[in-house]
XYZ file of C-alpha atoms in Angstrom:
609
model
C 22.315 69.061 34.769
C 21.608 68.919 30.741
C 18.306 66.135 31.053
C 16.723 65.552 27.517
C 12.367 65.336 27.215
C 10.504 61.846 27.784
C 14.230 60.037 28.957
C 13.257 57.279 31.606
C 16.201 57.051 34.618
C 18.395 53.678 33.967
C 17.242 50.587 35.569
C 20.147 47.825 36.357
C 19.846 43.504 36.478
C 21.393 40.678 37.108
C 21.131 37.546 35.258
C 20.574 34.446 36.665
C 20.115 31.329 35.695
C 17.129 30.924 37.476
C 15.732 34.686 37.410
C 16.398 37.759 36.295
C 16.945 40.033 39.708
C 15.521 44.035 39.186
C 14.519 45.058 41.817
C 17.064 45.232 45.430
C 17.231 43.803 47.626
C 15.901 41.373 45.685
C 14.978 37.226 47.943
C 12.884 34.931 47.343
C 12.887 31.003 47.271
C 16.247 31.987 48.876
C 17.734 34.395 46.949
C 19.022 37.597 49.010
C 21.099 39.519 46.884
C 21.609 43.697 48.159
C 23.023 46.155 45.325
C 25.739 48.628 46.497
C 25.748 51.785 43.521
C 26.450 55.019 44.060
C 25.935 57.729 41.345
C 28.917 60.104 41.020
C 28.366 63.997 38.856
C 31.587 64.683 37.400
C 30.307 68.419 37.753
C 34.076 69.225 34.537
C 31.749 67.598 33.071
C 27.788 68.960 33.128
C 25.541 66.362 32.466
C 28.369 63.222 33.431
C 27.346 60.738 35.385
C 29.556 57.904 37.144
C 28.493 55.125 37.563
C 29.805 51.584 40.203
C 28.205 49.137 40.816
C 28.577 45.630 42.997
C 26.379 42.804 43.918
C 26.176 41.126 47.263
C 25.080 37.521 47.803
C 23.913 37.156 51.078
C 22.125 33.302 50.196
C 22.557 30.444 48.664
C 24.499 30.277 45.934
C 24.068 32.356 42.326
C 25.319 31.248 38.938
C 24.625 34.344 36.760
C 25.379 34.338 33.046
C 25.179 37.942 32.684
C 24.129 41.867 34.251
C 22.488 44.543 32.635
C 23.718 48.332 33.243
C 21.887 51.659 31.812
C 18.640 50.780 30.626
C 17.808 53.980 29.551
C 13.504 54.583 27.840
C 13.585 57.534 24.723
C 10.051 58.830 24.221
C 11.027 58.745 20.284
C 9.455 62.595 19.653
C 8.920 61.867 15.573
C 9.648 59.675 13.636
C 13.334 59.244 13.637
C 15.684 59.376 15.739
C 19.202 59.034 15.276
C 22.038 57.092 16.897
C 25.405 56.588 17.987
C 26.740 52.887 17.678
C 29.957 52.330 16.968
C 30.130 48.314 17.002
C 32.031 46.582 13.478
C 31.117 43.740 11.704
C 30.679 42.879 8.267
C 27.509 44.539 7.055
C 30.333 47.605 7.654
C 27.359 49.864 8.586
C 27.490 53.483 9.671
C 28.473 54.348 12.872
C 25.773 56.861 12.805
C 22.446 55.867 11.979
C 18.495 56.862 11.807
C 16.923 54.507 13.893
C 13.128 53.815 13.609
C 10.092 52.240 14.205
C 11.133 48.442 14.514
C 14.766 49.089 14.304
C 17.150 46.492 17.383
C 20.898 46.243 17.259
C 22.953 44.602 19.045
C 26.454 45.807 18.744
C 28.881 43.237 20.552
C 31.851 45.544 20.567
C 33.252 41.894 20.426
C 33.984 39.341 17.479
C 30.790 40.090 15.306
C 31.828 38.306 12.330
C 36.159 35.769 11.517
C 37.485 39.029 10.297
C 34.988 41.826 12.671
C 35.051 43.216 16.420
C 36.045 46.416 18.443
C 35.016 50.299 18.363
C 33.909 52.510 20.543
C 32.029 51.501 23.995
C 29.396 54.266 23.587
C 26.278 54.576 22.434
C 24.395 57.939 21.876
C 20.514 58.726 20.896
C 19.470 62.558 20.228
C 17.159 64.520 19.013
C 16.606 67.848 18.483
C 16.639 69.209 22.036
C 19.162 66.381 22.797
C 20.417 63.534 23.922
C 21.381 61.478 26.126
C 24.295 58.484 26.243
C 25.961 55.482 28.112
C 29.062 53.224 27.709
C 32.161 52.376 29.784
C 34.932 53.475 31.889
C 37.613 51.202 31.660
C 40.722 51.027 30.584
C 40.302 48.475 27.850
C 38.541 48.056 26.055
C 35.797 44.961 27.570
C 33.861 43.064 25.192
C 30.058 44.353 26.631
C 26.599 43.957 24.203
C 24.977 48.264 23.702
C 21.613 46.912 22.925
C 19.480 49.165 20.910
C 16.072 48.332 19.750
C 12.611 51.072 18.849
C 10.054 48.078 19.242
C 6.999 48.243 16.979
C 3.485 49.615 17.645
C 5.825 52.621 20.979
C 7.409 55.705 21.166
C 10.626 54.415 23.186
C 13.946 54.237 22.142
C 16.005 52.367 24.538
C 19.936 51.500 24.675
C 21.443 49.162 27.368
C 24.951 47.885 28.855
C 25.177 44.548 29.287
C 27.527 42.087 29.850
C 27.993 38.658 29.216
C 30.094 36.212 30.446
C 32.064 33.496 28.307
C 31.270 31.080 31.139
C 28.930 31.685 33.425
C 29.741 32.448 37.116
C 28.625 31.074 40.601
C 28.490 33.395 43.032
C 28.383 32.292 46.838
C 27.446 33.475 50.104
C 29.581 36.539 50.610
C 30.336 37.129 46.608
C 31.143 40.314 45.118
C 30.102 40.769 41.505
C 32.018 43.983 40.854
C 30.153 45.757 37.508
C 32.171 47.081 35.007
C 32.539 51.191 35.225
C 29.803 52.708 33.473
C 28.491 56.278 32.812
C 25.046 58.321 31.038
C 25.564 61.622 29.965
C 23.103 64.372 29.163
C 24.669 66.241 26.262
C 23.345 68.981 23.601
C 24.013 68.462 20.269
C 24.620 65.363 18.236
C 26.826 62.229 18.777
C 29.637 64.991 18.579
C 29.521 66.327 21.812
C 29.708 62.474 23.980
C 32.091 61.204 22.018
C 34.222 65.402 23.345
C 33.182 64.365 27.058
C 33.522 59.937 26.460
C 37.340 61.507 25.679
C 38.195 63.684 27.336
C 37.377 62.255 30.618
C 39.725 58.422 29.578
C 41.988 61.048 29.029
C 42.883 62.406 31.918
C 41.172 58.682 34.452
C 41.726 55.543 32.601
C 45.138 56.516 31.273
C 43.942 57.121 27.441
C 47.085 59.791 26.196
C 46.308 60.519 22.440
C 49.514 62.398 21.293
C 49.475 64.949 18.192
C 49.817 63.906 15.020
C 53.015 64.231 13.253
C 53.080 67.557 10.632
C 53.709 64.958 7.478
C 50.962 63.577 8.841
C 48.798 66.733 7.227
C 50.441 66.342 3.949
C 48.480 65.429 0.724
C 48.887 61.301 -0.883
C 49.146 59.440 -3.662
C 48.674 56.128 -3.275
C 49.389 53.283 -6.505
C 46.303 51.656 -5.357
C 45.112 52.371 -8.855
C 47.247 50.212 -10.060
C 45.886 47.119 -7.653
C 48.048 44.350 -6.877
C 49.011 43.725 -10.036
C 51.208 47.124 -9.870
C 55.092 46.882 -11.461
C 58.424 49.053 -10.687
C 57.815 50.572 -13.517
C 53.991 51.580 -13.316
C 54.950 53.679 -10.563
C 58.241 55.664 -11.123
C 56.855 55.749 -14.945
C 53.630 58.621 -12.277
C 55.916 60.394 -10.540
C 57.060 62.767 -11.955
C 53.538 63.294 -12.801
C 52.530 63.736 -8.959
C 55.185 65.467 -7.619
C 54.259 68.364 -10.037
C 50.830 68.315 -8.213
C 51.892 69.180 -5.311
C 51.415 65.656 -3.395
C 53.781 65.405 -1.359
C 53.046 60.966 0.414
C 54.151 58.532 -1.867
C 52.131 54.932 -0.691
C 53.064 51.916 -1.329
C 50.298 50.184 -1.673
C 49.364 45.527 -1.278
C 50.888 43.474 -4.597
C 54.544 43.871 -3.079
C 54.762 40.198 -0.800
C 55.295 36.913 -1.478
C 52.354 36.814 0.963
C 50.515 37.567 4.059
C 53.085 37.418 7.041
C 55.851 36.465 5.049
C 56.293 39.837 2.964
C 59.403 39.895 1.067
C 58.706 40.941 -2.040
C 57.802 38.656 -4.019
C 58.684 37.628 -8.134
C 57.952 40.415 -9.233
C 60.720 42.414 -7.445
C 63.436 39.822 -9.393
C 66.170 42.028 -7.075
C 64.169 42.384 -4.235
C 65.927 45.066 -1.665
C 67.744 46.535 -4.321
C 64.221 46.582 -6.175
C 61.980 47.776 -3.275
C 65.137 50.125 -2.157
C 64.833 51.401 -5.352
C 61.319 52.375 -5.477
C 61.648 54.082 -2.981
C 64.695 56.021 -3.551
C 63.173 57.531 -6.738
C 60.455 58.828 -4.337
C 63.178 60.754 -2.030
C 64.451 61.731 -5.233
C 61.914 64.333 -5.893
C 61.333 64.845 -2.193
C 58.354 62.923 -1.638
C 58.258 60.631 1.795
C 57.189 56.890 0.967
C 54.231 55.238 3.192
C 54.282 51.128 2.693
C 50.514 49.027 2.633
C 50.920 46.598 5.231
C 48.305 44.418 6.664
C 50.317 42.253 9.934
C 49.303 40.563 12.304
C 47.980 37.536 9.421
C 49.080 34.565 7.886
C 48.166 32.694 5.237
C 48.823 28.620 5.983
C 51.107 28.751 2.836
C 53.406 30.503 3.632
C 56.778 29.804 5.842
C 56.110 31.990 9.089
C 51.965 29.865 9.328
C 54.392 26.747 8.959
C 57.519 27.254 11.030
C 56.451 29.472 13.011
C 52.717 27.694 15.292
C 53.598 29.233 18.839
C 52.209 32.729 16.862
C 48.803 31.905 15.927
C 46.160 33.157 18.519
C 43.959 29.892 19.662
C 40.062 29.391 19.544
C 37.953 27.927 23.126
C 38.426 24.802 20.873
C 42.560 25.140 20.335
C 41.711 25.780 16.750
C 43.654 28.106 14.781
C 40.297 32.170 14.748
C 41.171 32.869 10.679
C 40.573 35.558 8.378
C 38.193 35.818 5.623
C 38.962 37.900 3.830
C 43.285 37.554 4.008
C 43.001 33.590 3.400
C 44.607 33.884 6.451
C 44.828 32.609 10.038
C 45.478 35.768 13.239
C 49.123 35.887 14.951
C 48.759 36.668 18.805
C 48.656 40.277 19.188
C 50.086 40.377 22.621
C 52.769 37.188 21.593
C 55.758 37.499 22.451
C 57.089 36.204 19.138
C 54.490 38.513 17.243
C 56.839 40.528 18.673
C 60.086 39.654 18.209
C 58.463 38.791 13.805
C 57.156 42.444 14.157
C 60.433 44.550 15.259
C 62.478 42.757 12.761
C 59.304 43.394 9.467
C 59.741 47.009 10.727
C 63.839 47.102 10.502
C 63.302 46.197 6.480
C 60.469 48.744 5.471
C 62.026 51.370 7.305
C 65.043 51.153 7.108
C 66.416 48.118 4.668
C 63.320 49.153 2.518
C 63.458 52.804 3.875
C 60.047 53.694 3.524
C 58.756 56.362 5.556
C 55.816 54.760 7.318
C 52.743 52.459 6.740
C 49.015 52.417 5.948
C 48.568 49.282 8.036
C 45.223 48.042 6.183
C 42.242 44.750 7.104
C 39.568 45.341 9.673
C 40.774 41.919 11.339
C 42.873 44.824 13.568
C 40.415 46.609 15.368
C 39.599 42.656 17.162
C 39.740 39.737 18.156
C 39.003 35.984 19.869
C 40.240 35.324 23.467
C 43.837 33.790 23.170
C 43.683 30.601 24.591
C 48.033 29.898 22.938
C 49.740 29.524 26.570
C 52.881 31.414 25.172
C 50.586 33.624 24.338
C 52.075 34.480 28.529
C 48.184 35.764 29.241
C 46.797 36.103 32.456
C 43.134 35.240 31.073
C 42.192 34.274 27.192
C 40.337 37.958 27.015
C 43.131 39.729 27.478
C 43.686 39.169 23.782
C 41.326 41.786 22.832
C 41.156 44.286 25.180
C 45.381 44.530 25.110
C 45.408 44.631 21.687
C 45.365 47.821 21.101
C 49.043 48.131 22.462
C 50.402 46.320 19.912
C 49.895 49.395 17.869
C 51.910 51.069 20.636
C 54.790 49.153 19.354
C 54.764 49.222 15.927
C 54.274 53.032 16.304
C 57.369 53.706 18.919
C 59.343 50.695 17.430
C 58.904 52.814 13.729
C 60.413 56.474 15.164
C 63.306 54.895 16.588
C 64.800 53.900 12.426
C 62.028 57.758 11.167
C 61.616 59.921 13.670
C 58.713 61.143 12.102
C 57.688 58.778 10.722
C 53.418 58.724 10.002
C 51.836 55.495 11.641
C 48.307 54.699 9.485
C 45.872 52.163 10.700
C 42.675 51.496 8.667
C 39.821 49.246 10.169
C 38.254 48.655 6.422
C 34.927 50.431 7.207
C 35.053 49.237 11.285
C 34.394 51.327 13.785
C 37.991 52.031 15.374
C 38.654 50.540 18.823
C 38.936 53.752 20.347
C 41.994 52.648 22.235
C 44.248 52.639 19.379
C 43.863 55.717 18.559
C 46.448 57.020 20.711
C 48.723 54.367 18.787
C 48.741 56.363 15.002
C 48.887 59.854 13.989
C 47.343 59.974 10.925
C 43.421 58.404 11.007
C 41.534 57.562 7.378
C 37.831 57.451 6.352
C 38.588 54.212 5.960
C 37.524 52.524 2.763
C 34.351 55.360 2.794
C 31.249 53.584 -0.185
C 30.181 57.579 -0.313
C 31.312 61.600 0.920
C 28.787 60.998 3.156
C 30.985 58.614 5.859
C 33.855 60.934 5.110
C 32.153 63.848 6.314
C 30.555 61.916 9.237
C 33.241 59.789 10.260
C 36.076 63.697 10.152
C 33.319 64.886 12.577
C 33.652 61.506 15.288
C 37.538 61.559 14.959
C 38.042 65.635 15.277
C 35.621 64.550 19.070
C 37.566 61.993 19.888
C 41.021 63.405 19.258
C 41.291 66.720 17.600
C 44.991 67.119 17.134
C 44.564 63.468 15.256
C 45.046 64.388 11.562
C 42.460 62.521 9.398
C 43.126 61.316 5.899
C 40.126 61.644 3.590
C 41.288 58.777 1.784
C 41.318 58.188 -1.857
C 38.792 61.110 -3.355
C 37.428 58.103 -6.195
C 35.521 57.233 -3.211
C 33.540 59.936 -2.963
C 30.430 61.084 -5.101
C 30.893 61.181 -8.333
C 34.494 59.965 -7.853
C 35.303 63.528 -8.097
C 33.988 64.897 -3.603
C 37.377 67.239 -2.699
C 34.752 69.476 -1.703
C 33.514 66.651 1.409
C 37.565 66.642 1.998
C 38.544 69.673 2.773
C 35.742 71.620 3.602
C 35.544 69.298 7.134
C 38.799 69.415 7.978
C 40.677 66.440 6.312
C 44.080 65.606 4.284
C 43.449 65.119 0.573
C 44.674 61.859 -1.099
C 43.170 59.878 -5.716
C 44.915 57.375 -6.909
C 45.062 58.659 -10.647
C 46.599 56.204 -12.723
C 48.681 58.278 -15.195
C 50.104 56.676 -18.846
C 52.820 59.274 -19.811
C 56.143 57.727 -20.945
C 54.577 54.518 -19.280
C 53.789 51.962 -21.522
C 51.912 49.456 -19.345
C 49.418 52.121 -18.719
C 46.424 52.947 -21.725
C 43.224 53.150 -19.895
C 41.185 52.149 -16.297
C 38.766 53.967 -14.094
C 41.330 56.002 -12.156
C 43.228 57.256 -15.277
C 44.831 60.992 -14.517
C 42.675 62.254 -17.740
C 43.037 66.562 -18.034
C 39.893 66.758 -16.850
C 40.814 65.778 -13.135
C 44.713 66.470 -13.922
C 42.525 70.296 -13.382
C 40.281 69.114 -10.503
C 43.593 68.429 -8.057
C 45.608 71.331 -9.102
C 42.112 73.402 -8.433
C 41.908 72.146 -4.983
C 44.946 71.091 -4.501
C 45.407 75.133 -3.963
C 43.022 75.616 -2.375
C 43.776 72.994 0.487
C 47.254 73.946 0.319
C 46.364 77.570 0.828
C 43.951 77.245 3.869
C 45.809 74.526 5.216
C 42.276 73.354 7.707
C 43.438 69.895 7.386
C 45.653 71.330 10.234
C 42.462 73.961 12.143
C 40.223 73.541 15.509
C 37.335 71.724 14.056
C 33.404 73.778 15.712
C 30.528 71.695 16.596
C 28.114 74.464 16.021
C 25.692 71.939 13.688
C 23.724 68.851 14.933
C 24.026 66.036 12.424
C 20.560 64.193 10.849
C 17.950 68.082 12.182
C 20.444 70.754 10.777
C 19.573 70.537 7.057
C 21.692 71.557 5.580
C 24.397 69.300 7.204
C 27.153 71.177 8.530
C 30.602 71.297 9.128
C 32.906 74.221 10.128
C 36.791 74.256 11.242
C 38.494 77.426 12.501
C 42.064 78.600 11.237
C 44.084 81.242 11.053
C 42.089 84.106 12.747
C 38.812 82.367 9.850
C 35.818 80.935 10.532
C 35.085 78.116 7.294
C 31.773 76.892 7.209
C 30.995 73.595 4.797
C 27.547 72.691 3.831
C 26.296 70.142 2.061
C 23.176 69.231 0.647
C 21.648 67.196 -2.725
C 20.357 70.249 -3.464
C 19.105 73.527 -1.356
C 17.419 76.231 -1.244
C 17.400 78.731 1.195
C 18.667 80.485 4.208
C 21.671 78.972 6.668
C 22.449 80.611 9.170
C 26.325 81.081 10.032
C 26.332 80.220 13.697
C 29.901 81.175 15.670
C 29.755 84.473 15.118
C 29.990 87.262 17.823
C 27.456 89.632 17.410
C 28.108 93.641 17.275
C 30.371 92.634 14.864
C 30.854 92.343 11.048
C 32.350 90.137 8.899
C 33.306 89.004 5.294
C 32.360 86.104 3.345
C 34.292 84.729 0.417
C 32.486 81.457 -1.839
C 36.634 80.718 -1.603
C 36.601 77.377 -3.297
C 34.201 79.245 -6.277
C 36.095 78.961 -9.951
C 34.393 83.442 -9.831
C 34.846 83.523 -6.157
C 31.614 86.022 -4.100
C 31.986 88.159 -1.187
C 30.079 89.249 0.231
C 29.095 90.379 4.134
C 27.919 89.012 7.779
C 26.401 91.186 10.002
C 26.987 89.394 13.483
C 23.524 89.991 14.800
C 22.700 87.799 12.291
C 24.265 86.096 11.142
C 21.999 84.568 7.777
C 21.946 83.961 5.406
C 20.813 83.316 1.600
C 21.788 80.043 -0.480
C 21.269 78.316 -3.505
C 23.907 75.418 -4.222
C 23.848 71.766 -6.208
C 25.771 69.091 -3.647
C 28.105 72.050 -1.481
C 28.882 75.334 -0.624
C 32.505 75.911 1.231
C 32.472 79.916 2.790
C 35.601 81.618 4.323
C 34.598 84.132 6.642
C 36.617 86.513 8.656
C 36.177 89.871 10.889
C 36.684 93.233 9.277
């Protein structure tokens, strides 16, 4: 088993009204608590231990507020320790963060703000020589905290798993408290390794079933969001010939067609109603492309017909109030309410049959989690089942959608959040989800590749990357490319704007579209040979069609680079395949070190001679 240097073994504690118990058996003042714990190494996953813990009360009654597991202390060897902290809040923080002295983050997986919650039940800390990860092996998302802290004036970074009961639990004499199933993992490398082991274990032992993506999910995307919410039918149709000419295969019709969140019929800008929407999809299909529709489910604006006529669908908090979605100015629909299911089925029939869309761009940070649902019509065993089972809503959407369109592409965009891990098994296209920079596109791609390697990953609109044109960060990491350009030709409604298709941008798209289709890296195998935060420049590797594709990123870099993963005793030809004038040179597998001098990115295709 790999043991990271400077790691203090885990401790557990039971937090009661009167005392915090951290040594067991605990006997004092009439208390008598026994801890029964099994720590089981998993031979199939070196470094992994599965931890199952129970507390048995042999003494006077105890009122338990919380329990803590797997508290781990790591000695920092440098001024920065890198971390995976995939919880979600309105801060929209990176999933991967540098931890420095004075840092603290709670990483609660329940609702942190009105719209934001959920995530991945894993935290990971790594340094140059390896890392430690802890988390839960539970069949659904549990509302735990995963605090990470580096206290000032120390050289110790700590992490733990902490569950706080919604209401205090009284343990009478003879009662047993069973904790969530936890794990601890010692690993080499970075967060990719931790997420890969976590996901593979969950698939083999906890009923998670990741699905391979449809071939269509790997095709490049043009999105009408460049025209934003006030787009017109003519604007979209007037752009389609250019979209098709440039090689895009998907057209995403975005936000703005609907009466309101909840009432998803067409608004006044579609005077012909269903016929106008069908006119758009027909024009898309005529050009050999497919159509995807933007949709923000589980939201109902207060003034919509849905909210007024169907209050039984609305999620109710512990105060019997409606849960509010700040971003949409809407109420939450309960994701597990039978009435919500029936309403959703009717919508999908309209989207995919009446309107003839081929897939869905499902959008909204509120889709990652929700509050416990106290609405009796939802039929839950306990209110927390609503956030725990929220992921099943998307499974029903996928299944129903593919009744109408066998190859329907279902994308869920959690708007900057670390996605609810359990949702991954119910979609066939992930997305960079409103990245604020190119680094986020690459960082998220690596996370998704670890958890669901056969899942297509869409790099989102290239306009969201550095300088609005960084196709290299999409293609070099094996992402599906996309854009939201606007186009004025024969379209008098569009004369200018920030996303205008200029001759320069058109030439750029043509170049990278050719590279994308010729090399097909989005379907390739991601290989984790480099450690995030420590290997400079940042590096990613994709294996595809008997070649290794290396992608290096830095603001500016000059120096040596090791091409890891090549075999000794063999020689290779490296091609700068994205350069305007591609250069070739030979690489020796016995010493695969090259000299590089680049700004922003350097991409290589390496083939065995």
